[in-house]
Coordinates of C-alpha atoms in Angstrom, one line a residue:
M1 CA -87.5 -136.7 185.2
R2 CA -89.6 -135.2 187.6
L3 CA -88.6 -133.1 190.8
N4 CA -90.2 -135.6 193.1
Q5 CA -88.0 -138.0 192.0
F6 CA -84.8 -136.1 192.5
R7 CA -85.9 -135.4 195.8
A8 CA -86.4 -139.1 196.6
L9 CA -82.8 -139.7 195.4
V10 CA -81.2 -137.0 197.4
T11 CA -83.1 -138.2 200.4
L12 CA -82.1 -141.7 200.3
A13 CA -78.4 -140.5 199.9
E14 CA -78.9 -138.6 203.0
S15 CA -80.7 -140.9 205.0
G16 CA -78.9 -144.0 203.8
S17 CA -81.9 -146.0 203.5
I18 CA -85.4 -146.3 202.0
R19 CA -86.7 -146.2 205.4
G20 CA -85.2 -143.1 206.1
A21 CA -85.8 -141.5 203.0
A22 CA -89.5 -142.3 203.4
R23 CA -89.7 -141.0 207.0
D24 CA -87.7 -137.8 205.9
L25 CA -90.4 -137.3 202.8
G26 CA -93.5 -138.2 205.1
L27 CA -94.1 -141.1 202.4
S28 CA -94.7 -144.8 202.6
Q29 CA -91.9 -146.8 202.1
S30 CA -93.4 -148.3 198.7
A31 CA -93.8 -145.1 197.2
V32 CA -90.4 -143.8 197.7
T33 CA -89.2 -147.4 196.3
R34 CA -92.0 -146.9 193.3
T35 CA -90.6 -143.3 192.6
L36 CA -87.0 -144.8 192.4
R37 CA -88.0 -147.6 190.1
E38 CA -89.8 -145.4 188.0
M39 CA -86.8 -143.3 187.6
E40 CA -84.6 -146.3 186.4
R41 CA -87.4 -147.1 184.0
E42 CA -87.3 -143.9 182.4
L43 CA -83.8 -143.6 182.2
G44 CA -83.3 -147.2 181.1
A45 CA -80.5 -147.7 184.1
T46 CA -79.7 -149.4 187.1
L47 CA -79.1 -146.4 190.0
L48 CA -79.5 -148.5 193.1
I49 CA -78.3 -151.6 194.3
R50 CA -80.9 -153.0 197.2
Q51 CA -79.1 -154.9 199.8
T52 CA -80.2 -156.1 203.1
H53 CA -77.8 -153.9 205.1
G54 CA -79.2 -151.0 202.8
T55 CA -79.1 -149.4 199.3
E56 CA -76.0 -148.2 197.5
F57 CA -75.5 -146.1 194.3
T58 CA -74.4 -147.6 191.3
P59 CA -72.1 -145.1 189.2
A60 CA -74.9 -143.8 187.2
G61 CA -76.8 -143.3 190.2
L62 CA -73.9 -141.1 191.9
S63 CA -73.7 -139.4 188.6
L64 CA -77.1 -138.5 188.5
L65 CA -77.3 -137.8 192.5
S66 CA -74.6 -134.7 191.6
H67 CA -77.2 -133.4 189.1
A68 CA -80.0 -134.0 191.1
R69 CA -78.6 -131.9 194.0
L70 CA -77.8 -129.1 191.5
V71 CA -81.3 -129.3 190.3
L72 CA -82.6 -128.9 193.8
T73 CA -80.4 -126.4 195.0
T74 CA -80.8 -124.2 191.8
M75 CA -84.5 -124.6 192.4
Q76 CA -84.3 -123.4 196.1
R77 CA -81.8 -120.3 195.3
A78 CA -84.5 -119.4 192.6
E79 CA -87.1 -118.9 195.2
E80 CA -84.4 -117.3 197.8
D81 CA -84.1 -114.7 195.1
V82 CA -87.8 -114.2 194.3
R83 CA -88.4 -113.9 198.0
R84 CA -85.3 -111.8 198.7
L85 CA -86.3 -109.5 195.7
S86 CA -89.9 -109.3 196.9
G87 CA -88.7 -108.1 200.6
L88 CA -89.8 -111.6 201.8
E89 CA -86.5 -112.9 202.6
Q90 CA -82.7 -112.1 203.7
T91 CA -79.6 -112.1 201.5
T92 CA -77.6 -115.6 201.8
V93 CA -74.3 -115.8 200.2
R94 CA -72.5 -119.3 200.6
M95 CA -68.9 -118.6 199.7
A96 CA -65.4 -120.2 200.5
I97 CA -62.4 -118.3 200.9
T98 CA -58.3 -119.3 201.1
P99 CA -56.9 -118.3 204.5
V100 CA -54.5 -116.1 202.5
L101 CA -57.2 -113.6 201.2
A102 CA -58.8 -114.3 204.8
A103 CA -55.7 -112.8 206.8
F104 CA -56.2 -109.5 204.6
S105 CA -59.3 -109.1 203.9
L106 CA -61.8 -111.3 205.5
R107 CA -62.9 -108.2 208.3
R108 CA -63.3 -105.9 205.6
L109 CA -65.4 -108.1 203.3
V110 CA -67.7 -109.1 206.3
S111 CA -68.0 -105.3 207.1
D112 CA -68.7 -103.8 203.7
F113 CA -71.3 -106.9 202.9
G114 CA -73.1 -105.9 206.5
T115 CA -72.9 -102.6 205.4
R116 CA -74.4 -103.2 201.9
Y117 CA -76.6 -105.9 202.9
P118 CA -77.9 -105.0 206.8
T119 CA -80.0 -107.8 206.8
G120 CA -78.1 -110.4 204.5
S121 CA -76.1 -113.4 206.0
L122 CA -72.8 -114.9 204.8
D123 CA -72.1 -118.8 205.1
M124 CA -68.3 -119.4 204.6
D125 CA -65.9 -122.0 204.5
I126 CA -62.3 -122.5 204.0
G127 CA -61.2 -122.5 200.8
F128 CA -59.0 -125.5 199.7
M129 CA -59.7 -127.3 196.3
L130 CA -60.2 -130.4 197.1
A131 CA -63.3 -129.8 199.6
A132 CA -64.7 -126.7 197.3
L133 CA -65.1 -128.2 194.4
P134 CA -67.9 -130.9 195.1
K135 CA -69.8 -128.0 197.1
L136 CA -69.6 -126.0 194.2
T137 CA -70.4 -128.7 191.9
E138 CA -73.7 -129.5 193.6
G139 CA -74.5 -125.9 194.4
K140 CA -73.8 -125.9 197.7
L141 CA -71.2 -123.1 197.7
D142 CA -72.0 -120.0 195.3
F143 CA -68.6 -119.2 194.9
A144 CA -64.6 -120.0 196.2
V145 CA -61.6 -117.9 196.2
I146 CA -58.7 -120.5 196.0
L147 CA -55.3 -121.2 195.2
A148 CA -55.6 -123.5 192.1
D149 CA -53.7 -124.7 189.0
S150 CA -56.6 -123.7 186.5
A151 CA -55.6 -126.1 183.9
T152 CA -56.5 -129.2 186.2
L153 CA -60.2 -127.7 186.9
P154 CA -63.3 -129.4 185.7
S155 CA -64.8 -127.6 182.4
D156 CA -67.9 -126.9 184.1
M157 CA -66.1 -124.3 186.1
T158 CA -65.3 -120.7 185.5
F159 CA -62.0 -119.4 186.8
L160 CA -61.1 -115.8 187.3
K161 CA -57.6 -115.3 188.0
I162 CA -56.8 -112.7 190.4
R163 CA -52.5 -113.2 191.0
D164 CA -50.2 -115.3 191.2
I165 CA -48.9 -116.3 194.9
Q166 CA -45.5 -117.7 195.7
M167 CA -45.1 -120.5 198.2
I168 CA -42.4 -120.5 200.5
P169 CA -40.9 -123.4 202.8
V170 CA -40.8 -121.8 206.3
A171 CA -40.1 -123.3 209.8
N172 CA -39.6 -122.1 213.4
A173 CA -36.9 -119.7 213.6
S174 CA -35.7 -122.3 216.6
A175 CA -35.3 -124.7 214.2
G176 CA -31.5 -123.3 213.4
L177 CA -32.1 -123.3 209.9
S178 CA -30.8 -119.4 209.3
G179 CA -28.3 -120.2 206.0
P180 CA -28.7 -121.1 202.8
I181 CA -30.3 -124.8 202.4
S182 CA -30.9 -126.8 199.2
W183 CA -33.6 -128.8 198.6
E184 CA -31.9 -132.1 199.2
D185 CA -31.2 -131.3 202.5
L186 CA -34.8 -129.6 203.1
A187 CA -36.1 -133.0 202.0
K188 CA -34.3 -135.0 205.0
L189 CA -36.1 -133.1 207.4
R190 CA -39.9 -133.7 208.6
W191 CA -42.7 -132.0 207.1
A192 CA -46.1 -131.1 207.4
I193 CA -48.3 -131.2 204.2
N194 CA -52.0 -131.5 203.0
P195 CA -52.2 -134.4 201.1
S196 CA -55.0 -133.3 198.9
P197 CA -54.4 -134.1 195.1
S198 CA -55.2 -130.5 194.1
S199 CA -52.8 -128.6 196.8
S200 CA -50.3 -126.3 196.6
D201 CA -48.1 -129.2 198.5
Q202 CA -48.9 -132.0 196.1
A203 CA -47.5 -129.3 193.5
L204 CA -44.6 -128.9 195.5
L205 CA -44.1 -132.9 195.8
N206 CA -44.7 -133.0 191.8
W207 CA -42.2 -130.3 191.3
L208 CA -39.2 -131.9 193.5
E209 CA -40.0 -135.3 192.2
G210 CA -39.0 -134.0 188.7
R211 CA -36.0 -133.1 190.0
G212 CA -35.4 -136.5 191.5
I213 CA -36.0 -135.4 195.2
W214 CA -38.3 -137.2 197.7
L215 CA -39.2 -136.5 201.5
E216 CA -37.1 -139.3 203.2
Q217 CA -39.1 -138.7 206.4
V218 CA -43.3 -139.7 206.5
P219 CA -44.9 -136.2 206.7
V220 CA -47.5 -135.5 209.1
Y221 CA -50.7 -134.9 206.8
C222 CA -53.0 -132.1 207.7
R223 CA -55.7 -130.5 206.0
S224 CA -56.5 -127.8 208.6
P225 CA -54.5 -124.1 208.1
Y226 CA -55.6 -124.1 212.2
L227 CA -53.7 -127.2 212.7
L228 CA -50.8 -126.5 210.6
S229 CA -50.7 -123.1 212.4
I230 CA -50.1 -125.3 215.5
L231 CA -47.4 -127.3 214.3
S232 CA -45.8 -124.2 213.0
E233 CA -44.3 -123.6 216.8
A234 CA -42.8 -127.3 216.5
E235 CA -39.0 -126.9 215.8
D236 CA -39.1 -129.9 213.8
I237 CA -41.4 -129.4 211.5
V238 CA -41.1 -127.4 207.7
E239 CA -44.4 -126.1 206.2
L240 CA -45.0 -124.7 202.4
C241 CA -46.5 -121.1 202.9
P242 CA -48.1 -118.6 200.8
E243 CA -45.4 -115.6 201.0
P244 CA -48.1 -113.1 201.7
L245 CA -49.1 -115.0 204.7
Y246 CA -46.0 -115.7 205.8
R247 CA -45.3 -111.8 205.6
K248 CA -48.5 -110.9 207.3
Q249 CA -48.6 -113.4 210.0
L250 CA -46.3 -115.9 210.2
H251 CA -43.2 -114.1 210.5
A252 CA -44.6 -112.3 213.4
R253 CA -45.2 -115.5 215.2
G254 CA -41.4 -116.7 215.3
M255 CA -41.6 -118.6 211.8
R256 CA -38.7 -118.1 209.1
A257 CA -38.8 -118.0 205.4
L258 CA -36.0 -120.9 204.4
D259 CA -33.1 -119.8 202.2
V260 CA -33.4 -122.4 199.2
P261 CA -31.9 -121.8 195.8
D262 CA -34.9 -121.5 194.0
L263 CA -38.5 -121.7 194.1
P264 CA -41.6 -123.9 192.8
P265 CA -43.8 -122.7 190.0
P266 CA -46.2 -119.8 192.0
M267 CA -50.0 -121.1 192.4
Q268 CA -53.1 -119.0 190.8
M269 CA -55.3 -117.2 193.2
G270 CA -58.8 -116.8 191.7
V271 CA -62.6 -117.1 191.9
I272 CA -64.1 -120.2 191.1
Y273 CA -67.6 -121.0 190.4
L274 CA -70.2 -123.0 188.6
T275 CA -70.5 -121.9 185.1
H276 CA -74.3 -122.2 184.7
M277 CA -75.2 -121.5 187.8
P278 CA -77.0 -118.3 188.2
R279 CA -75.2 -115.6 190.2
S280 CA -77.5 -113.0 192.2
E281 CA -76.5 -109.5 192.8
P282 CA -75.4 -109.9 196.1
V283 CA -73.3 -112.9 195.1
Q284 CA -71.7 -110.8 192.3
W285 CA -70.7 -107.8 194.6
L286 CA -69.1 -110.3 196.7
I287 CA -67.1 -111.8 194.2
D288 CA -66.2 -108.4 192.6
A289 CA -65.5 -107.1 196.1
S290 CA -63.2 -110.3 196.7
I291 CA -61.4 -109.9 193.7
R292 CA -60.7 -106.0 194.3
M293 CA -59.3 -106.7 197.9
A294 CA -57.0 -110.1 196.4
S295 CA -55.5 -107.5 194.1
S296 CA -54.5 -104.8 196.7
F297 CA -52.2 -106.6 199.2

Protein backbone atom coordinates (compact mmCIF):
# COMPACT_ATOMS: atom_id res chain seq x y z
CA MET A 1 0.00 0.00 0.00
CA ARG A 2 1.14 3.52 -0.78
CA LEU A 3 0.59 6.92 0.82
CA ASN A 4 -1.37 8.20 -2.18
CA GLN A 5 -3.82 5.33 -1.67
CA PHE A 6 -4.22 6.22 2.00
CA ARG A 7 -4.75 9.88 1.10
CA ALA A 8 -7.41 8.94 -1.44
CA LEU A 9 -9.22 6.77 1.12
CA VAL A 10 -9.16 9.40 3.86
CA THR A 11 -10.13 12.23 1.51
CA LEU A 12 -13.04 10.14 0.23
CA ALA A 13 -14.27 9.66 3.81
CA GLU A 14 -13.97 13.38 4.54
CA SER A 15 -15.58 14.60 1.31
CA GLY A 16 -18.26 11.91 1.07
CA SER A 17 -17.93 11.22 -2.65
CA ILE A 18 -15.47 10.37 -5.41
CA ARG A 19 -16.19 13.74 -7.00
CA GLY A 20 -15.44 15.57 -3.77
CA ALA A 21 -12.28 13.55 -3.16
CA ALA A 22 -11.06 14.28 -6.70
CA ARG A 23 -11.70 17.99 -6.20
CA ASP A 24 -9.87 18.09 -2.85
CA LEU A 25 -6.91 16.08 -4.17
CA GLY A 26 -6.67 18.02 -7.42
CA LEU A 27 -7.11 14.84 -9.49
CA SER A 28 -9.65 13.50 -11.96
CA GLN A 29 -12.45 11.27 -10.73
CA SER A 30 -11.10 8.42 -12.84
CA ALA A 31 -7.67 8.77 -11.20
CA VAL A 32 -9.16 8.57 -7.70
CA THR A 33 -11.33 5.60 -8.68
CA ARG A 34 -8.32 3.83 -10.19
CA THR A 35 -6.26 4.39 -7.02
CA LEU A 36 -8.96 2.96 -4.79
CA ARG A 37 -9.57 -0.04 -7.02
CA GLU A 38 -5.83 -0.79 -7.12
CA MET A 39 -5.84 -0.84 -3.33
CA GLU A 40 -8.78 -3.25 -3.27
CA ARG A 41 -7.01 -5.55 -5.72
CA GLU A 42 -3.78 -5.49 -3.71
CA LEU A 43 -5.63 -6.34 -0.49
CA GLY A 44 -8.05 -8.79 -2.06
CA ALA A 45 -10.91 -7.15 -0.16
CA THR A 46 -13.90 -4.96 -0.96
CA LEU A 47 -13.41 -1.64 0.81
CA LEU A 48 -16.15 0.44 -0.75
CA ILE A 49 -19.73 0.00 -1.89
CA ARG A 50 -20.46 2.32 -4.79
CA GLN A 51 -24.07 3.47 -4.96
CA THR A 52 -25.96 6.09 -6.94
CA HIS A 53 -26.19 8.40 -3.94
CA GLY A 54 -22.54 8.05 -2.94
CA THR A 55 -19.89 5.67 -1.67
CA GLU A 56 -20.10 3.72 1.57
CA PHE A 57 -17.35 1.89 3.45
CA THR A 58 -17.51 -1.84 4.16
CA PRO A 59 -16.38 -3.04 7.61
CA ALA A 60 -12.98 -3.83 6.08
CA GLY A 61 -12.91 -0.35 4.57
CA LEU A 62 -13.71 1.30 7.89
CA SER A 63 -10.94 -0.67 9.58
CA LEU A 64 -8.42 0.35 6.92
CA LEU A 65 -9.64 3.95 7.10
CA SER A 66 -8.74 4.13 10.79
CA HIS A 67 -5.23 2.81 10.05
CA ALA A 68 -4.85 5.14 7.07
CA ARG A 69 -5.69 8.16 9.20
CA LEU A 70 -3.13 7.10 11.78
CA VAL A 71 -0.43 6.56 9.12
CA LEU A 72 -1.03 10.00 7.60
CA THR A 73 -1.13 11.66 11.02
CA THR A 74 2.11 9.92 12.03
CA MET A 75 3.78 11.21 8.87
CA GLN A 76 2.49 14.70 9.61
CA ARG A 77 3.82 14.53 13.18
CA ALA A 78 7.21 13.34 11.89
CA GLU A 79 7.39 16.33 9.56
CA GLU A 80 6.34 18.67 12.36
CA ASP A 81 9.03 17.29 14.70
CA VAL A 82 11.78 17.60 12.10
CA ARG A 83 10.74 21.16 11.27
CA ARG A 84 10.44 22.01 14.98
CA LEU A 85 13.91 20.66 15.76
CA SER A 86 15.24 22.59 12.77
CA GLY A 87 13.65 25.80 14.04
CA LEU A 88 11.26 26.01 11.11
CA GLU A 89 7.97 25.32 12.88
CA GLN A 90 6.40 25.98 16.27
CA THR A 91 5.58 23.29 18.79
CA THR A 92 2.00 21.98 18.77
CA VAL A 93 0.56 19.62 21.39
CA ARG A 94 -2.93 18.18 21.01
CA MET A 95 -4.44 17.01 24.27
CA ALA A 96 -7.78 16.37 25.99
CA ILE A 97 -8.24 17.08 29.67
CA THR A 98 -10.88 15.97 32.16
CA PRO A 99 -12.83 18.81 33.82
CA VAL A 100 -11.50 17.63 37.20
CA LEU A 101 -7.88 18.43 36.32
CA ALA A 102 -8.93 21.53 34.38
CA ALA A 103 -10.61 23.00 37.47
CA PHE A 104 -7.42 22.72 39.51
CA SER A 105 -4.55 23.02 37.04
CA LEU A 106 -5.55 24.21 33.55
CA ARG A 107 -4.31 27.77 33.97
CA ARG A 108 -1.02 26.56 35.44
CA LEU A 109 -0.56 23.98 32.67
CA VAL A 110 -1.10 26.61 30.00
CA SER A 111 1.17 29.10 31.76
CA ASP A 112 4.01 26.62 32.34
CA PHE A 113 3.77 25.36 28.77
CA GLY A 114 3.96 28.92 27.46
CA THR A 115 7.01 29.63 29.61
CA ARG A 116 8.84 26.53 28.37
CA TYR A 117 7.68 26.79 24.74
CA PRO A 118 7.06 30.50 24.08
CA THR A 119 6.19 29.96 20.41
CA GLY A 120 4.30 26.72 21.01
CA SER A 121 0.56 26.17 20.77
CA LEU A 122 -1.88 23.98 22.64
CA ASP A 123 -4.86 22.36 20.92
CA MET A 124 -7.18 21.30 23.76
CA ASP A 125 -10.40 19.29 23.94
CA ILE A 126 -12.65 17.98 26.68
CA GLY A 127 -11.37 14.74 28.21
CA PHE A 128 -14.23 12.25 28.02
CA MET A 129 -13.47 8.63 27.18
CA LEU A 130 -15.98 8.22 24.36
CA ALA A 131 -14.80 11.35 22.55
CA ALA A 132 -11.09 10.87 23.21
CA LEU A 133 -10.62 7.22 22.16
CA PRO A 134 -11.32 7.57 18.42
CA LYS A 135 -9.19 10.71 18.25
CA LEU A 136 -6.32 8.94 19.99
CA THR A 137 -6.69 5.94 17.66
CA GLU A 138 -6.51 8.15 14.58
CA GLY A 139 -3.65 10.26 15.93
CA LYS A 140 -5.71 13.42 16.28
CA LEU A 141 -4.74 13.65 19.96
CA ASP A 142 -1.28 13.17 21.43
CA PHE A 143 -2.74 12.13 24.78
CA ALA A 144 -5.69 12.61 27.09
CA VAL A 145 -6.12 12.95 30.84
CA ILE A 146 -9.41 11.19 31.61
CA LEU A 147 -11.44 9.28 34.17
CA ALA A 148 -11.61 5.66 33.09
CA ASP A 149 -11.90 2.02 33.98
CA SER A 150 -8.51 0.80 32.75
CA ALA A 151 -9.80 -2.76 32.39
CA THR A 152 -12.07 -1.66 29.53
CA LEU A 153 -9.41 0.13 27.45
CA PRO A 154 -8.27 -1.17 24.04
CA SER A 155 -5.05 -3.19 24.04
CA ASP A 156 -3.24 -0.66 21.82
CA MET A 157 -3.63 2.07 24.45
CA THR A 158 -1.27 2.79 27.34
CA PHE A 159 -2.93 4.03 30.53
CA LEU A 160 -0.84 5.62 33.29
CA LYS A 161 -2.95 5.74 36.42
CA ILE A 162 -2.47 8.87 38.51
CA ARG A 163 -5.03 8.52 41.30
CA ASP A 164 -8.53 7.35 42.23
CA ILE A 165 -11.38 9.85 41.98
CA GLN A 166 -14.48 9.27 44.09
CA MET A 167 -17.78 10.10 42.42
CA ILE A 168 -20.57 11.50 44.63
CA PRO A 169 -24.25 12.40 44.04
CA VAL A 170 -25.01 16.12 44.32
CA ALA A 171 -28.05 18.38 44.06
CA ASN A 172 -28.87 22.05 44.46
CA ALA A 173 -28.95 23.01 48.13
CA SER A 174 -32.46 24.44 47.64
CA ALA A 175 -33.79 20.97 46.77
CA GLY A 176 -34.21 20.20 50.46
CA LEU A 177 -32.17 16.97 50.40
CA SER A 178 -30.27 17.76 53.56
CA GLY A 179 -30.55 14.55 55.56
CA PRO A 180 -29.50 10.95 54.94
CA ILE A 181 -31.06 9.43 51.84
CA SER A 182 -30.99 5.93 50.43
CA TRP A 183 -30.05 5.04 46.86
CA GLU A 184 -33.56 3.65 46.45
CA ASP A 185 -35.04 7.06 47.25
CA LEU A 186 -32.48 8.83 45.07
CA ALA A 187 -33.51 6.60 42.17
CA LYS A 188 -37.02 8.07 42.40
CA LEU A 189 -35.72 11.56 41.59
CA ARG A 190 -34.78 12.97 38.21
CA TRP A 191 -31.13 12.65 37.19
CA ALA A 192 -28.94 14.33 34.61
CA ILE A 193 -26.44 11.79 33.28
CA ASN A 194 -23.82 11.36 30.59
CA PRO A 195 -25.06 8.33 28.60
CA SER A 196 -21.68 7.40 27.12
CA PRO A 197 -20.92 3.68 27.65
CA SER A 198 -17.57 4.40 29.31
CA SER A 199 -18.71 7.30 31.51
CA SER A 200 -18.70 7.38 35.30
CA ASP A 201 -22.48 7.81 35.12
CA GLN A 202 -22.82 4.53 33.26
CA ALA A 203 -20.56 2.89 35.85
CA LEU A 204 -22.94 4.18 38.55
CA LEU A 205 -25.98 2.83 36.71
CA ASN A 206 -24.31 -0.56 36.41
CA TRP A 207 -23.46 -0.49 40.13
CA LEU A 208 -27.04 0.38 41.04
CA GLU A 209 -28.47 -2.30 38.76
CA GLY A 210 -26.24 -4.83 40.53
CA ARG A 211 -28.19 -3.90 43.65
CA GLY A 212 -31.54 -4.17 41.90
CA ILE A 213 -32.01 -0.38 41.67
CA TRP A 214 -33.06 1.44 38.49
CA LEU A 215 -33.83 5.11 37.86
CA GLU A 216 -37.59 5.55 37.96
CA GLN A 217 -37.74 8.74 35.88
CA VAL A 218 -36.35 9.23 32.39
CA PRO A 219 -33.06 11.09 32.96
CA VAL A 220 -31.82 14.18 31.17
CA TYR A 221 -29.04 12.95 28.88
CA CYS A 222 -26.17 15.42 28.74
CA ARG A 223 -22.57 14.98 27.51
CA SER A 224 -21.43 18.56 28.11
CA PRO A 225 -19.89 19.67 31.43
CA TYR A 226 -21.01 23.21 30.67
CA LEU A 227 -24.62 22.18 30.17
CA LEU A 228 -24.46 20.03 33.29
CA SER A 229 -23.25 23.04 35.28
CA ILE A 230 -26.33 24.95 34.11
CA LEU A 231 -28.62 22.05 34.96
CA SER A 232 -27.11 21.92 38.44
CA GLU A 233 -28.98 25.14 39.24
CA ALA A 234 -32.29 23.31 38.85
CA GLU A 235 -33.91 22.26 42.12
CA ASP A 236 -35.11 18.87 40.92
CA ILE A 237 -31.98 17.46 39.27
CA VAL A 238 -29.48 15.02 40.79
CA GLU A 239 -26.04 14.62 39.22
CA LEU A 240 -22.95 12.50 39.76
CA CYS A 241 -19.88 14.63 40.39
CA PRO A 242 -16.17 14.02 41.03
CA GLU A 243 -15.61 14.80 44.71
CA PRO A 244 -12.59 17.11 44.09
CA LEU A 245 -14.62 19.12 41.55
CA TYR A 246 -17.45 19.46 44.08
CA ARG A 247 -15.00 20.64 46.70
CA LYS A 248 -13.26 23.06 44.32
CA GLN A 249 -16.22 24.64 42.53
CA LEU A 250 -19.71 23.26 42.99
CA HIS A 251 -20.02 23.63 46.76
CA ALA A 252 -19.45 27.38 46.43
CA ARG A 253 -22.12 27.52 43.72
CA GLY A 254 -24.84 26.23 46.02
CA MET A 255 -24.54 22.50 45.38
CA ARG A 256 -24.74 19.97 48.20
CA ALA A 257 -23.21 16.50 48.43
CA LEU A 258 -26.00 14.06 49.27
CA ASP A 259 -25.71 11.92 52.38
CA VAL A 260 -25.91 8.37 50.99
CA PRO A 261 -24.99 5.25 53.00
CA ASP A 262 -22.19 4.19 50.64
CA LEU A 263 -20.58 5.15 47.36
CA PRO A 264 -19.76 3.32 44.11
CA PRO A 265 -16.16 2.26 43.42
CA PRO A 266 -13.97 5.23 42.44
CA MET A 267 -12.95 5.96 38.88
CA GLN A 268 -9.30 6.04 37.85
CA MET A 269 -7.78 9.30 36.67
CA GLY A 270 -4.88 8.77 34.32
CA VAL A 271 -3.06 9.62 31.13
CA ILE A 272 -3.94 7.61 28.04
CA TYR A 273 -2.13 7.54 24.71
CA LEU A 274 -1.67 5.29 21.70
CA THR A 275 1.17 2.97 22.68
CA HIS A 276 3.09 3.03 19.40
CA MET A 277 2.57 6.70 18.52
CA PRO A 278 5.89 8.57 18.89
CA ARG A 279 5.77 11.31 21.52
CA SER A 280 7.75 14.47 20.98
CA GLU A 281 9.67 16.14 23.80
CA PRO A 282 6.95 18.81 24.30
CA VAL A 283 4.26 16.11 24.43
CA GLN A 284 6.18 14.09 27.00
CA TRP A 285 6.87 17.22 29.04
CA LEU A 286 3.17 18.06 29.13
CA ILE A 287 2.27 14.47 30.08
CA ASP A 288 4.73 14.63 32.99
CA ALA A 289 3.40 18.06 34.03
CA SER A 290 -0.20 16.79 33.93
CA ILE A 291 0.69 13.79 36.09
CA ARG A 292 2.53 15.97 38.59
CA MET A 293 -0.32 18.46 38.91
CA ALA A 294 -3.05 15.82 39.03
CA SER A 295 -1.21 14.10 41.88
CA SER A 296 -1.13 17.22 44.06
CA PHE A 297 -4.73 18.40 44.57
